[in-house]
Amino acid sequence: VTDGNKRAFSAVDELVQGYVARTVDSADATELIAKIRASRHANALHVETSRSDRDQRIGFNNFDPVGHGVPESIGAGIHLGCDDSARGVGRICGWTPCWSAFSSRFGCPTGCRFRTCPRY
Amino acid sequence: MTQPSHMQDPLELWATEIAQRALGYAITLVRNRQDAEDIVHDCFSRLLAKSDDYNLPRDGAKLLFKSITNACINHTTRRRPESSLYEQELVKRSKVQDPVDHRTAGPLEIAMAHELGRAVELAMNELPVAQRAAVELRSLGHTLVEVAEMLDVSHANARVLVHRARAELAARLSPFIEETLP
């Protein structure tokens, strides 16, 4: 790299820095932050309600179809061992079941019905 | 007076602090505010869902920028090719400010800064997305090693991307650069 190039490159760096800084300054993230906050809040609510609904509906606390043992807490978002999450199950609703036998028999217990979830 | 609960949550604080930078970066890569917002929101959601696995206030920025970069590159490469007229239109619609303080600058300075701002934006838009990502990540203060990790390329490859982007920008912006060089 010649001296001329070095000077040109540092001038370019300065211009790019200015451009990125101006873009960041003009990007109003208020709406995005509200969305993130809302989805976290909705997810937390959903986890709570779906957990108690599910437990009541299917007697989940005593259900052990493949003999893995019943975990102490079956909350949405707890990954219990198998890799169903690789197929996208639970990406939105947080439910990542390891019990394939259970989910193929009963479907997703959270009932979020998000369109890209394979259990929908 | 107590703060609202979301203000005390470290993840919430982290997300609030980094959101604008992440959104600005995504906008420069996909050149569409709504798409950028969707991508950043999706990346945040995925990362926050795994908040138990990572220390987000410490490592989150790197992970988030990596995931945004990948999502933006995917988005851009899958998008239909667009004509240069559209690029011009994008620049015209852009809300990025000119590189000058309008309160203190004279009309000539404002016009020149406006022209420079447009030229930089257009030159950036014409770079391949990987080069654009590399040079922007560098300008956001990431090291070459981090850029390589984020773009999922080797260190040497990251260096090449940055070099090519700079060379391309230097060529495209040469009339403006020559004016500023001693």
Short mmCIF file of C-alpha atoms in Angstrom, two decimals:
data_model
loop_
_atom_site.label_atom_id
_atom_site.label_comp_id
_atom_site.label_asym_id
_atom_site.label_seq_id
_atom_site.Cartn_x
_atom_site.Cartn_y
_atom_site.Cartn_z
CA VAL A 1 0.00 0.00 0.00
CA THR A 2 1.55 3.28 -1.06
CA ASP A 3 1.51 6.48 0.97
CA GLY A 4 -1.04 7.94 -1.40
CA ASN A 5 -3.27 4.95 -0.90
CA LYS A 6 -2.84 5.15 2.86
CA ARG A 7 -3.97 8.76 2.85
CA ALA A 8 -6.88 7.94 0.56
CA PHE A 9 -7.88 4.99 2.74
CA SER A 10 -7.83 7.01 5.91
CA ALA A 11 -9.94 9.65 4.18
CA VAL A 12 -12.33 6.86 3.13
CA ASP A 13 -12.42 5.52 6.70
CA GLU A 14 -13.36 8.96 7.94
CA LEU A 15 -16.14 9.29 5.38
CA VAL A 16 -17.49 5.81 6.18
CA GLN A 17 -17.38 6.52 9.90
CA GLY A 18 -19.30 9.72 9.34
CA TYR A 19 -21.84 7.92 7.17
CA VAL A 20 -22.39 5.10 9.67
CA ALA A 21 -22.61 7.55 12.57
CA ARG A 22 -25.18 9.67 10.71
CA THR A 23 -27.21 6.59 9.80
CA VAL A 24 -27.22 5.41 13.40
CA ASP A 25 -28.18 8.89 14.60
CA SER A 26 -31.07 9.08 12.18
CA ALA A 27 -32.32 5.55 12.93
CA ASP A 28 -35.10 6.06 15.43
CA ALA A 29 -35.20 2.84 17.46
CA THR A 30 -38.13 3.83 19.70
CA GLU A 31 -40.58 1.61 17.87
CA LEU A 32 -38.14 -1.28 17.77
CA ILE A 33 -37.48 -1.05 21.50
CA ALA A 34 -41.22 -1.01 22.16
CA LYS A 35 -41.64 -4.12 20.00
CA ILE A 36 -38.83 -5.94 21.79
CA ARG A 37 -40.30 -4.99 25.15
CA ALA A 38 -43.78 -6.06 24.08
CA SER A 39 -42.66 -9.40 22.73
CA ARG A 40 -40.68 -10.14 25.90
CA HIS A 41 -43.67 -9.21 28.01
CA ALA A 42 -46.07 -11.25 25.84
CA ASN A 43 -43.74 -14.20 25.93
CA ALA A 44 -43.46 -14.07 29.70
CA LEU A 45 -47.25 -13.90 30.05
CA HIS A 46 -47.69 -16.68 27.52
CA VAL A 47 -45.24 -18.91 29.36
CA GLU A 48 -47.08 -18.45 32.62
CA THR A 49 -50.57 -19.04 31.25
CA SER A 50 -49.63 -21.84 28.90
CA ARG A 51 -47.75 -23.62 31.64
CA SER A 52 -50.68 -23.72 34.03
CA ASP A 53 -53.24 -24.40 31.26
CA ARG A 54 -51.16 -27.20 29.90
CA ASP A 55 -50.58 -28.80 33.24
CA GLN A 56 -54.28 -28.75 33.98
CA ARG A 57 -55.35 -29.89 30.54
CA ILE A 58 -53.14 -32.91 30.18
CA GLY A 59 -52.06 -33.80 33.65
CA PHE A 60 -48.58 -33.04 32.47
CA ASN A 61 -46.84 -33.42 35.77
CA ASN A 62 -47.39 -37.15 35.72
CA PHE A 63 -46.92 -37.72 32.02
CA ASP A 64 -43.79 -39.60 30.97
CA PRO A 65 -44.31 -41.31 27.63
CA VAL A 66 -40.73 -42.28 26.88
CA GLY A 67 -39.43 -42.79 30.37
CA HIS A 68 -37.15 -39.77 30.59
CA GLY A 69 -38.53 -38.99 33.97
CA VAL A 70 -40.71 -36.02 34.73
CA PRO A 71 -38.65 -32.89 35.20
CA GLU A 72 -39.28 -30.73 38.20
CA SER A 73 -40.50 -27.83 36.18
CA ILE A 74 -41.84 -28.09 32.69
CA GLY A 75 -41.72 -24.50 31.62
CA ALA A 76 -41.76 -23.23 28.10
CA GLY A 77 -38.26 -22.60 26.90
CA ILE A 78 -36.76 -25.49 28.84
CA HIS A 79 -34.93 -27.76 26.50
CA LEU A 80 -35.39 -31.27 27.74
CA GLY A 81 -32.96 -33.23 25.66
CA CYS A 82 -33.91 -33.90 22.07
CA ASP A 83 -33.26 -31.57 19.21
CA ASP A 84 -36.74 -30.64 18.16
CA SER A 85 -35.71 -27.02 18.40
CA ALA A 86 -33.57 -27.54 15.29
CA ARG A 87 -36.78 -27.85 13.30
CA GLY A 88 -38.03 -24.57 14.61
CA VAL A 89 -40.40 -25.90 17.24
CA GLY A 90 -40.60 -23.46 20.06
CA ARG A 91 -38.66 -20.73 18.34
CA ILE A 92 -41.57 -18.39 18.79
CA CYS A 93 -43.64 -19.87 21.59
CA GLY A 94 -40.66 -21.04 23.60
CA TRP A 95 -41.90 -24.62 23.86
CA THR A 96 -39.09 -27.07 23.05
CA PRO A 97 -40.31 -30.55 23.86
CA CYS A 98 -37.97 -33.51 23.93
CA TRP A 99 -40.80 -35.96 24.02
CA SER A 100 -41.38 -36.58 20.34
CA ALA A 101 -43.87 -39.25 21.20
CA PHE A 102 -45.75 -36.76 23.29
CA SER A 103 -45.80 -33.96 20.75
CA SER A 104 -46.67 -36.14 17.78
CA ARG A 105 -49.57 -37.55 19.76
CA PHE A 106 -50.89 -34.37 21.26
CA GLY A 107 -49.41 -31.60 19.13
CA CYS A 108 -47.88 -28.52 20.60
CA PRO A 109 -49.45 -27.88 23.99
CA THR A 110 -48.93 -24.14 23.98
CA GLY A 111 -51.39 -23.58 21.17
CA CYS A 112 -49.66 -20.45 19.97
CA ARG A 113 -50.39 -21.50 16.36
CA PHE A 114 -47.58 -19.45 14.95
CA ARG A 115 -47.57 -20.10 11.25
CA THR A 116 -43.93 -21.15 10.80
CA CYS A 117 -43.98 -23.63 13.67
CA PRO A 118 -44.04 -27.20 12.34
CA ARG A 119 -46.45 -28.16 15.08
CA TYR A 120 -49.02 -25.68 13.85
CA MET B 1 -39.71 6.92 43.38
CA THR B 2 -39.13 3.38 42.10
CA GLN B 3 -38.22 2.70 38.51
CA PRO B 4 -40.57 0.67 36.33
CA SER B 5 -39.66 -3.02 36.37
CA HIS B 6 -38.44 -3.06 32.77
CA MET B 7 -35.89 -0.37 33.58
CA GLN B 8 -34.30 -2.57 36.22
CA ASP B 9 -33.97 -5.57 34.00
CA PRO B 10 -30.34 -5.76 32.73
CA LEU B 11 -31.45 -7.42 29.48
CA GLU B 12 -33.93 -4.64 28.86
CA LEU B 13 -31.24 -2.05 29.51
CA TRP B 14 -28.83 -3.86 27.24
CA ALA B 15 -31.41 -4.08 24.45
CA THR B 16 -32.34 -0.41 24.81
CA GLU B 17 -28.71 0.65 24.74
CA ILE B 18 -27.74 -1.31 21.65
CA ALA B 19 -30.96 -1.16 19.61
CA GLN B 20 -30.29 2.09 17.78
CA ARG B 21 -26.77 1.09 16.72
CA ALA B 22 -28.04 -2.31 15.57
CA LEU B 23 -30.92 -0.76 13.65
CA GLY B 24 -28.69 1.83 11.98
CA TYR B 25 -26.28 -0.88 10.94
CA ALA B 26 -29.04 -3.08 9.52
CA ILE B 27 -30.51 -0.12 7.62
CA THR B 28 -27.19 0.52 5.90
CA LEU B 29 -27.01 -3.14 4.87
CA VAL B 30 -30.54 -3.79 3.63
CA ARG B 31 -31.35 -0.18 2.69
CA ASN B 32 -34.93 -0.48 3.82
CA ARG B 33 -36.01 0.64 7.25
CA GLN B 34 -38.92 -1.76 7.66
CA ASP B 35 -36.95 -4.81 6.57
CA ALA B 36 -34.10 -3.72 8.81
CA GLU B 37 -36.43 -3.33 11.77
CA ASP B 38 -37.94 -6.79 11.20
CA ILE B 39 -34.50 -8.36 10.94
CA VAL B 40 -33.19 -6.66 14.07
CA HIS B 41 -36.36 -7.52 16.00
CA ASP B 42 -36.09 -11.16 14.95
CA CYS B 43 -32.40 -11.30 15.91
CA PHE B 44 -33.15 -9.71 19.28
CA SER B 45 -35.98 -12.18 19.92
CA ARG B 46 -33.81 -15.16 19.11
CA LEU B 47 -30.98 -13.90 21.25
CA LEU B 48 -33.19 -12.96 24.20
CA ALA B 49 -34.81 -16.40 24.05
CA LYS B 50 -31.35 -17.82 24.70
CA SER B 51 -30.48 -15.33 27.40
CA ASP B 52 -29.92 -18.19 29.85
CA ASP B 53 -27.15 -19.60 27.67
CA TYR B 54 -25.21 -16.37 27.13
CA ASN B 55 -24.07 -13.41 29.13
CA LEU B 56 -25.80 -10.88 26.91
CA PRO B 57 -24.67 -7.65 28.56
CA ARG B 58 -21.08 -8.89 28.05
CA ASP B 59 -21.12 -10.85 24.76
CA GLY B 60 -24.47 -9.82 23.35
CA ALA B 61 -23.24 -7.06 21.03
CA LYS B 62 -20.95 -9.40 19.15
CA LEU B 63 -23.60 -12.11 18.88
CA LEU B 64 -26.27 -9.66 17.84
CA PHE B 65 -24.16 -8.01 15.16
CA LYS B 66 -23.13 -11.40 13.85
CA SER B 67 -26.70 -12.54 13.57
CA ILE B 68 -27.83 -9.23 12.02
CA THR B 69 -25.00 -9.39 9.49
CA ASN B 70 -25.92 -12.92 8.45
CA ALA B 71 -29.61 -12.12 8.26
CA CYS B 72 -28.96 -8.98 6.21
CA ILE B 73 -26.62 -10.80 3.82
CA ASN B 74 -29.25 -13.52 3.37
CA HIS B 75 -31.93 -10.93 2.85
CA THR B 76 -29.86 -8.97 0.34
CA THR B 77 -28.67 -11.94 -1.67
CA ARG B 78 -32.17 -13.39 -1.91
CA ARG B 79 -33.71 -10.11 -2.98
CA ARG B 80 -34.39 -9.50 -6.65
CA PRO B 81 -31.68 -7.49 -8.41
CA GLU B 82 -32.60 -3.84 -8.53
CA SER B 83 -31.82 -1.28 -11.16
CA SER B 84 -29.52 1.64 -10.55
CA LEU B 85 -32.50 3.95 -10.89
CA TYR B 86 -33.94 2.31 -7.83
CA GLU B 87 -30.68 2.88 -5.99
CA GLN B 88 -30.88 6.56 -6.89
CA GLU B 89 -34.43 6.60 -5.60
CA LEU B 90 -33.34 4.95 -2.35
CA VAL B 91 -30.72 7.60 -1.83
CA LYS B 92 -33.29 10.27 -2.60
CA ARG B 93 -35.68 8.84 0.00
CA SER B 94 -32.99 8.34 2.60
CA LYS B 95 -33.31 10.31 5.81
CA VAL B 96 -29.62 10.24 6.64
CA GLN B 97 -28.47 13.72 7.56
CA ASP B 98 -25.83 15.62 5.64
CA PRO B 99 -22.34 15.69 7.14
CA VAL B 100 -22.62 19.32 8.19
CA ASP B 101 -24.22 21.35 10.92
CA HIS B 102 -27.01 23.25 9.18
CA ARG B 103 -27.18 25.82 11.98
CA THR B 104 -23.66 27.14 11.45
CA ALA B 105 -22.76 26.31 7.84
CA GLY B 106 -23.19 28.63 4.90
CA PRO B 107 -25.26 27.70 1.80
CA LEU B 108 -22.19 26.62 -0.19
CA GLU B 109 -20.94 24.39 2.64
CA ILE B 110 -24.39 22.87 3.02
CA ALA B 111 -24.62 22.15 -0.71
CA MET B 112 -21.14 20.60 -0.78
CA ALA B 113 -21.79 18.50 2.30
CA HIS B 114 -25.09 17.37 0.84
CA GLU B 115 -23.36 16.31 -2.35
CA LEU B 116 -20.64 14.50 -0.39
CA GLY B 117 -23.21 12.75 1.81
CA ARG B 118 -25.11 11.51 -1.25
CA ALA B 119 -21.91 10.37 -2.95
CA VAL B 120 -20.80 8.39 0.10
CA GLU B 121 -24.22 6.81 0.47
CA LEU B 122 -24.39 5.86 -3.19
CA ALA B 123 -20.84 4.49 -3.16
CA MET B 124 -21.64 2.41 -0.06
CA ASN B 125 -24.81 1.11 -1.67
CA GLU B 126 -22.90 -0.06 -4.69
CA LEU B 127 -20.52 -2.23 -2.68
CA PRO B 128 -21.25 -5.97 -2.39
CA VAL B 129 -23.01 -6.57 0.90
CA ALA B 130 -20.14 -8.55 2.50
CA GLN B 131 -17.68 -5.74 1.76
CA ARG B 132 -20.14 -3.18 3.04
CA ALA B 133 -20.66 -5.17 6.23
CA ALA B 134 -16.91 -5.57 6.74
CA VAL B 135 -16.07 -1.91 6.29
CA GLU B 136 -19.01 -0.77 8.43
CA LEU B 137 -18.20 -3.18 11.24
CA ARG B 138 -14.65 -1.83 11.20
CA SER B 139 -15.95 1.70 11.41
CA LEU B 140 -18.17 0.68 14.34
CA GLY B 141 -14.97 -0.19 16.19
CA HIS B 142 -14.78 -3.97 15.75
CA THR B 143 -11.38 -5.55 15.22
CA LEU B 144 -10.55 -7.58 12.12
CA VAL B 145 -10.74 -10.76 14.20
CA GLU B 146 -14.26 -9.84 15.33
CA VAL B 147 -15.26 -8.89 11.79
CA ALA B 148 -14.01 -12.28 10.60
CA GLU B 149 -16.05 -14.03 13.30
CA MET B 150 -19.17 -12.04 12.51
CA LEU B 151 -18.95 -12.63 8.79
CA ASP B 152 -17.95 -16.25 9.29
CA VAL B 153 -14.85 -15.90 7.15
CA SER B 154 -11.13 -16.28 7.83
CA HIS B 155 -9.08 -13.42 9.20
CA ALA B 156 -7.30 -13.05 5.85
CA ASN B 157 -10.58 -13.00 4.02
CA ALA B 158 -11.95 -10.31 6.32
CA ARG B 159 -8.85 -8.23 5.65
CA VAL B 160 -9.36 -8.66 1.90
CA LEU B 161 -13.02 -7.63 2.18
CA VAL B 162 -12.11 -4.47 4.06
CA HIS B 163 -9.28 -3.66 1.67
CA ARG B 164 -11.42 -4.14 -1.42
CA ALA B 165 -14.20 -2.04 0.04
CA ARG B 166 -11.79 0.78 0.87
CA ALA B 167 -10.17 0.62 -2.57
CA GLU B 168 -13.55 0.68 -4.28
CA LEU B 169 -14.75 3.58 -2.13
CA ALA B 170 -11.50 5.47 -2.68
CA ALA B 171 -11.95 5.11 -6.44
CA ARG B 172 -15.59 6.16 -6.40
CA LEU B 173 -15.05 9.06 -4.03
CA SER B 174 -11.74 10.19 -5.48
CA PRO B 175 -12.99 13.66 -6.55
CA PHE B 176 -14.08 14.37 -2.99
CA ILE B 177 -11.03 12.80 -1.38
CA GLU B 178 -8.59 14.72 -3.58
CA GLU B 179 -10.20 17.94 -2.46
CA THR B 180 -9.61 17.14 1.19
CA LEU B 181 -6.08 15.68 0.92
CA PRO B 182 -3.16 18.09 1.46
#
